[in-house]
């Protein structure tokens, strides 16, 4: 007979599921590098990844490393997580971030290590990576400047 666990194990956070179209993005994230799909014909950056360029229709696409700098386009403060794995993180910020390289390229990520009250539309952010599992890292953002704090 085994003894009952002293504490309930923390619920797991979901992991991204890569497919052939998104595998290069997740592989780069695992190396803590942010890459965005790019049309090799018109040079347009594309996110989320697509099989063809929405600008010129070409299917000759590659990947380009970007700065990881951007601004908050919109955000929400989550107080009631939809999955138990985020229960210990509330309140936390999920933002739609416009990358510096191209105005219509936006990522949806958490803004880590900040007071949710310090977040505002237009705030400058920079990329960071959350190592969620062995070989799986998620792109997230941090506020640039003095509004950041350590997250426990
Ligand atoms: Zn194109």
PDB file of C-alpha atoms and ligand atoms in Angstrom:
ATOM      1  CA  UNK A   1       0.000   0.000   0.000  1.00  0.00           C
ATOM      2  CA  UNK A   2       1.314   3.397  -0.946  1.00  0.00           C
ATOM      3  CA  UNK A   3       0.900   6.521   1.081  1.00  0.00           C
ATOM      4  CA  UNK A   4      -1.305   9.221  -0.374  1.00  0.00           C
ATOM      5  CA  UNK A   5       0.523  12.133  -1.937  1.00  0.00           C
ATOM      6  CA  UNK A   6       1.111  14.949   0.502  1.00  0.00           C
ATOM      7  CA  UNK A   7       0.019  17.493  -2.059  1.00  0.00           C
ATOM      8  CA  UNK A   8      -1.907  17.401  -5.280  1.00  0.00           C
ATOM      9  CA  UNK A   9       0.492  17.626  -8.196  1.00  0.00           C
ATOM     10  CA  UNK A  10       0.248  20.836 -10.169  1.00  0.00           C
ATOM     11  CA  UNK A  11      -1.969  20.567 -13.203  1.00  0.00           C
ATOM     12  CA  UNK A  12      -0.062  20.598 -16.441  1.00  0.00           C
ATOM     13  CA  UNK A  13      -0.253  23.495 -18.832  1.00  0.00           C
ATOM     14  CA  UNK A  14      -1.089  22.599 -22.405  1.00  0.00           C
ATOM     15  CA  UNK A  15       1.690  22.160 -24.941  1.00  0.00           C
ATOM     16  CA  UNK A  16       1.688  23.309 -28.553  1.00  0.00           C
ATOM     17  CA  UNK A  17       1.066  20.657 -31.178  1.00  0.00           C
ATOM     18  CA  UNK A  18       3.288  21.266 -34.178  1.00  0.00           C
ATOM     19  CA  UNK A  19       2.377  20.257 -37.707  1.00  0.00           C
ATOM     20  CA  UNK A  20       4.561  20.359 -40.843  1.00  0.00           C
ATOM     21  CA  UNK A  21       3.623  24.001 -41.408  1.00  0.00           C
ATOM     22  CA  UNK A  22       4.489  25.193 -37.901  1.00  0.00           C
ATOM     23  CA  UNK A  23       7.344  22.802 -37.021  1.00  0.00           C
ATOM     24  CA  UNK A  24      10.126  25.314 -37.968  1.00  0.00           C
ATOM     25  CA  UNK A  25       8.525  27.936 -35.687  1.00  0.00           C
ATOM     26  CA  UNK A  26       8.429  25.562 -32.701  1.00  0.00           C
ATOM     27  CA  UNK A  27      11.914  24.204 -33.432  1.00  0.00           C
ATOM     28  CA  UNK A  28      13.268  27.774 -33.299  1.00  0.00           C
ATOM     29  CA  UNK A  29      11.356  28.501 -30.084  1.00  0.00           C
ATOM     30  CA  UNK A  30      13.020  25.445 -28.520  1.00  0.00           C
ATOM     31  CA  UNK A  31      16.349  27.188 -29.308  1.00  0.00           C
ATOM     32  CA  UNK A  32      14.947  30.432 -27.791  1.00  0.00           C
ATOM     33  CA  UNK A  33      14.919  32.069 -31.198  1.00  0.00           C
ATOM     34  CA  UNK A  34      11.906  33.777 -32.737  1.00  0.00           C
ATOM     35  CA  UNK A  35      11.444  33.147 -36.443  1.00  0.00           C
ATOM     36  CA  UNK A  36       8.536  34.213 -38.615  1.00  0.00           C
ATOM     37  CA  UNK A  37       7.558  32.724 -41.947  1.00  0.00           C
ATOM     38  CA  UNK A  38       8.591  34.968 -44.837  1.00  0.00           C
ATOM     39  CA  UNK A  39       7.668  35.045 -48.498  1.00  0.00           C
ATOM     40  CA  UNK A  40      10.850  34.671 -50.529  1.00  0.00           C
ATOM     41  CA  UNK A  41       9.244  36.540 -53.436  1.00  0.00           C
ATOM     42  CA  UNK A  42       7.793  39.739 -51.909  1.00  0.00           C
ATOM     43  CA  UNK A  43       9.591  39.479 -48.503  1.00  0.00           C
ATOM     44  CA  UNK A  44       6.312  39.796 -46.563  1.00  0.00           C
ATOM     45  CA  UNK A  45       6.350  38.286 -43.058  1.00  0.00           C
ATOM     46  CA  UNK A  46       3.469  35.876 -42.404  1.00  0.00           C
ATOM     47  CA  UNK A  47       2.024  34.785 -39.069  1.00  0.00           C
ATOM     48  CA  UNK A  48       0.303  32.421 -38.434  1.00  0.00           C
ATOM     49  CA  UNK A  49       2.170  30.234 -40.929  1.00  0.00           C
ATOM     50  CA  UNK A  50       0.349  29.617 -44.210  1.00  0.00           C
ATOM     51  CA  UNK A  51       0.973  27.372 -47.235  1.00  0.00           C
ATOM     52  CA  UNK A  52       1.141  30.418 -49.546  1.00  0.00           C
ATOM     53  CA  UNK A  53       1.811  34.135 -49.220  1.00  0.00           C
ATOM     54  CA  UNK A  54      -1.409  36.119 -48.630  1.00  0.00           C
ATOM     55  CA  UNK A  55       0.213  39.096 -50.367  1.00  0.00           C
ATOM     56  CA  UNK A  56       1.435  37.706 -53.674  1.00  0.00           C
ATOM     57  CA  UNK A  57       0.245  34.105 -53.653  1.00  0.00           C
ATOM     58  CA  UNK A  58       3.704  32.549 -53.974  1.00  0.00           C
ATOM     59  CA  UNK A  59       4.289  29.264 -52.170  1.00  0.00           C
ATOM     60  CA  UNK A  60       8.067  29.744 -51.974  1.00  0.00           C
ATOM     61  CA  UNK A  61       8.307  30.553 -48.264  1.00  0.00           C
ATOM     62  CA  UNK A  62      11.150  30.564 -45.764  1.00  0.00           C
ATOM     63  CA  UNK A  63      11.786  31.615 -42.185  1.00  0.00           C
ATOM     64  CA  UNK A  64      13.376  34.799 -40.924  1.00  0.00           C
ATOM     65  CA  UNK A  65      14.730  35.526 -37.464  1.00  0.00           C
ATOM     66  CA  UNK A  66      13.155  38.687 -36.063  1.00  0.00           C
ATOM     67  CA  UNK A  67      14.126  41.046 -33.241  1.00  0.00           C
ATOM     68  CA  UNK A  68      11.485  39.905 -30.783  1.00  0.00           C
ATOM     69  CA  UNK A  69      10.601  43.509 -30.047  1.00  0.00           C
ATOM     70  CA  UNK A  70       7.092  44.799 -30.392  1.00  0.00           C
ATOM     71  CA  UNK A  71       4.220  46.738 -28.916  1.00  0.00           C
ATOM     72  CA  UNK A  72       1.008  45.638 -27.270  1.00  0.00           C
ATOM     73  CA  UNK A  73      -1.885  45.927 -29.731  1.00  0.00           C
ATOM     74  CA  UNK A  74      -4.495  44.608 -27.310  1.00  0.00           C
ATOM     75  CA  UNK A  75      -4.600  42.536 -24.127  1.00  0.00           C
ATOM     76  CA  UNK A  76      -6.747  40.909 -21.476  1.00  0.00           C
ATOM     77  CA  UNK A  77      -6.073  40.226 -17.807  1.00  0.00           C
ATOM     78  CA  UNK A  78      -7.066  36.664 -16.988  1.00  0.00           C
ATOM     79  CA  UNK A  79      -8.625  36.190 -13.546  1.00  0.00           C
ATOM     80  CA  UNK A  80     -10.408  32.880 -14.180  1.00  0.00           C
ATOM     81  CA  UNK A  81      -8.207  30.445 -16.131  1.00  0.00           C
ATOM     82  CA  UNK A  82      -9.950  28.127 -18.557  1.00  0.00           C
ATOM     83  CA  UNK A  83      -7.533  25.279 -17.794  1.00  0.00           C
ATOM     84  CA  UNK A  84      -6.380  24.250 -14.308  1.00  0.00           C
ATOM     85  CA  UNK A  85      -2.700  24.508 -15.242  1.00  0.00           C
ATOM     86  CA  UNK A  86      -2.914  28.291 -15.081  1.00  0.00           C
ATOM     87  CA  UNK A  87      -4.674  28.398 -11.703  1.00  0.00           C
ATOM     88  CA  UNK A  88      -1.542  29.536  -9.847  1.00  0.00           C
ATOM     89  CA  UNK A  89      -0.747  32.273 -12.379  1.00  0.00           C
ATOM     90  CA  UNK A  90      -3.822  34.481 -12.031  1.00  0.00           C
ATOM     91  CA  UNK A  91      -4.095  37.292 -12.569  1.00  0.00           C
ATOM     92  CA  UNK A  92      -1.968  37.191 -15.711  1.00  0.00           C
ATOM     93  CA  UNK A  93      -1.863  39.054 -19.004  1.00  0.00           C
ATOM     94  CA  UNK A  94      -2.458  37.634 -22.474  1.00  0.00           C
ATOM     95  CA  UNK A  95      -1.568  40.116 -25.188  1.00  0.00           C
ATOM     96  CA  UNK A  96      -1.738  40.496 -28.926  1.00  0.00           C
ATOM     97  CA  UNK A  97       1.704  41.886 -29.770  1.00  0.00           C
ATOM     98  CA  UNK A  98       2.578  43.669 -33.001  1.00  0.00           C
ATOM     99  CA  UNK A  99       6.133  42.837 -34.029  1.00  0.00           C
ATOM    100  CA  UNK A 100       8.464  45.739 -34.790  1.00  0.00           C
ATOM    101  CA  UNK A 101       9.301  44.348 -38.239  1.00  0.00           C
ATOM    102  CA  UNK A 102       5.820  44.525 -39.752  1.00  0.00           C
ATOM    103  CA  UNK A 103       2.630  46.166 -38.547  1.00  0.00           C
ATOM    104  CA  UNK A 104       0.294  43.299 -39.457  1.00  0.00           C
ATOM    105  CA  UNK A 105       2.355  40.525 -37.864  1.00  0.00           C
ATOM    106  CA  UNK A 106       1.052  39.815 -34.387  1.00  0.00           C
ATOM    107  CA  UNK A 107       1.627  37.073 -31.843  1.00  0.00           C
ATOM    108  CA  UNK A 108      -0.717  36.095 -29.035  1.00  0.00           C
ATOM    109  CA  UNK A 109       1.397  35.464 -25.940  1.00  0.00           C
ATOM    110  CA  UNK A 110       1.481  35.990 -22.211  1.00  0.00           C
ATOM    111  CA  UNK A 111       3.222  39.042 -20.806  1.00  0.00           C
ATOM    112  CA  UNK A 112       5.334  37.597 -18.007  1.00  0.00           C
ATOM    113  CA  UNK A 113       6.773  39.133 -14.880  1.00  0.00           C
ATOM    114  CA  UNK A 114       4.609  42.219 -14.730  1.00  0.00           C
ATOM    115  CA  UNK A 115       1.954  43.863 -12.646  1.00  0.00           C
ATOM    116  CA  UNK A 116      -1.152  43.492 -14.843  1.00  0.00           C
ATOM    117  CA  UNK A 117      -2.049  47.067 -13.947  1.00  0.00           C
ATOM    118  CA  UNK A 118       1.156  48.253 -15.601  1.00  0.00           C
ATOM    119  CA  UNK A 119       0.193  46.841 -19.005  1.00  0.00           C
ATOM    120  CA  UNK A 120      -1.307  49.182 -21.575  1.00  0.00           C
ATOM    121  CA  UNK A 121      -1.960  49.288 -25.290  1.00  0.00           C
ATOM    122  CA  UNK A 122       1.139  50.613 -27.034  1.00  0.00           C
ATOM    123  CA  UNK A 123       3.545  49.431 -24.313  1.00  0.00           C
ATOM    124  CA  UNK A 124       6.874  48.189 -25.654  1.00  0.00           C
ATOM    125  CA  UNK A 125       7.676  44.527 -25.060  1.00  0.00           C
ATOM    126  CA  UNK A 126      10.467  42.112 -25.849  1.00  0.00           C
ATOM    127  CA  UNK A 127      10.497  38.382 -26.401  1.00  0.00           C
ATOM    128  CA  UNK A 128      11.363  35.842 -23.751  1.00  0.00           C
ATOM    129  CA  UNK A 129      10.830  32.101 -23.771  1.00  0.00           C
ATOM    130  CA  UNK A 130       9.014  29.903 -21.287  1.00  0.00           C
ATOM    131  CA  UNK A 131      10.464  26.385 -21.121  1.00  0.00           C
ATOM    132  CA  UNK A 132       7.270  24.431 -20.601  1.00  0.00           C
ATOM    133  CA  UNK A 133       8.553  20.879 -21.169  1.00  0.00           C
ATOM    134  CA  UNK A 134      11.689  19.112 -22.344  1.00  0.00           C
ATOM    135  CA  UNK A 135      12.374  20.570 -25.799  1.00  0.00           C
ATOM    136  CA  UNK A 136       9.229  22.700 -25.784  1.00  0.00           C
ATOM    137  CA  UNK A 137       9.484  26.456 -25.281  1.00  0.00           C
ATOM    138  CA  UNK A 138       6.795  29.042 -25.822  1.00  0.00           C
ATOM    139  CA  UNK A 139       7.401  32.579 -26.998  1.00  0.00           C
ATOM    140  CA  UNK A 140       6.208  35.034 -24.379  1.00  0.00           C
ATOM    141  CA  UNK A 141       6.871  38.728 -23.797  1.00  0.00           C
ATOM    142  CA  UNK A 142       8.109  40.999 -21.047  1.00  0.00           C
ATOM    143  CA  UNK A 143       7.467  44.694 -20.695  1.00  0.00           C
ATOM    144  CA  UNK A 144      10.445  46.873 -21.549  1.00  0.00           C
ATOM    145  CA  UNK A 145      11.305  49.418 -18.894  1.00  0.00           C
ATOM    146  CA  UNK A 146      10.718  49.786 -15.175  1.00  0.00           C
ATOM    147  CA  UNK A 147       7.243  48.203 -14.931  1.00  0.00           C
ATOM    148  CA  UNK A 148       8.550  44.640 -14.706  1.00  0.00           C
ATOM    149  CA  UNK A 149       8.744  42.548 -11.553  1.00  0.00           C
ATOM    150  CA  UNK A 150       9.895  39.057 -10.797  1.00  0.00           C
ATOM    151  CA  UNK A 151       7.210  36.400 -11.070  1.00  0.00           C
ATOM    152  CA  UNK A 152       7.175  33.803  -8.348  1.00  0.00           C
TER     153      UNK A 152
HETATM  154 ZN1  LIG B   1       4.644  37.208 -51.178  1.00  0.00          ZN
END
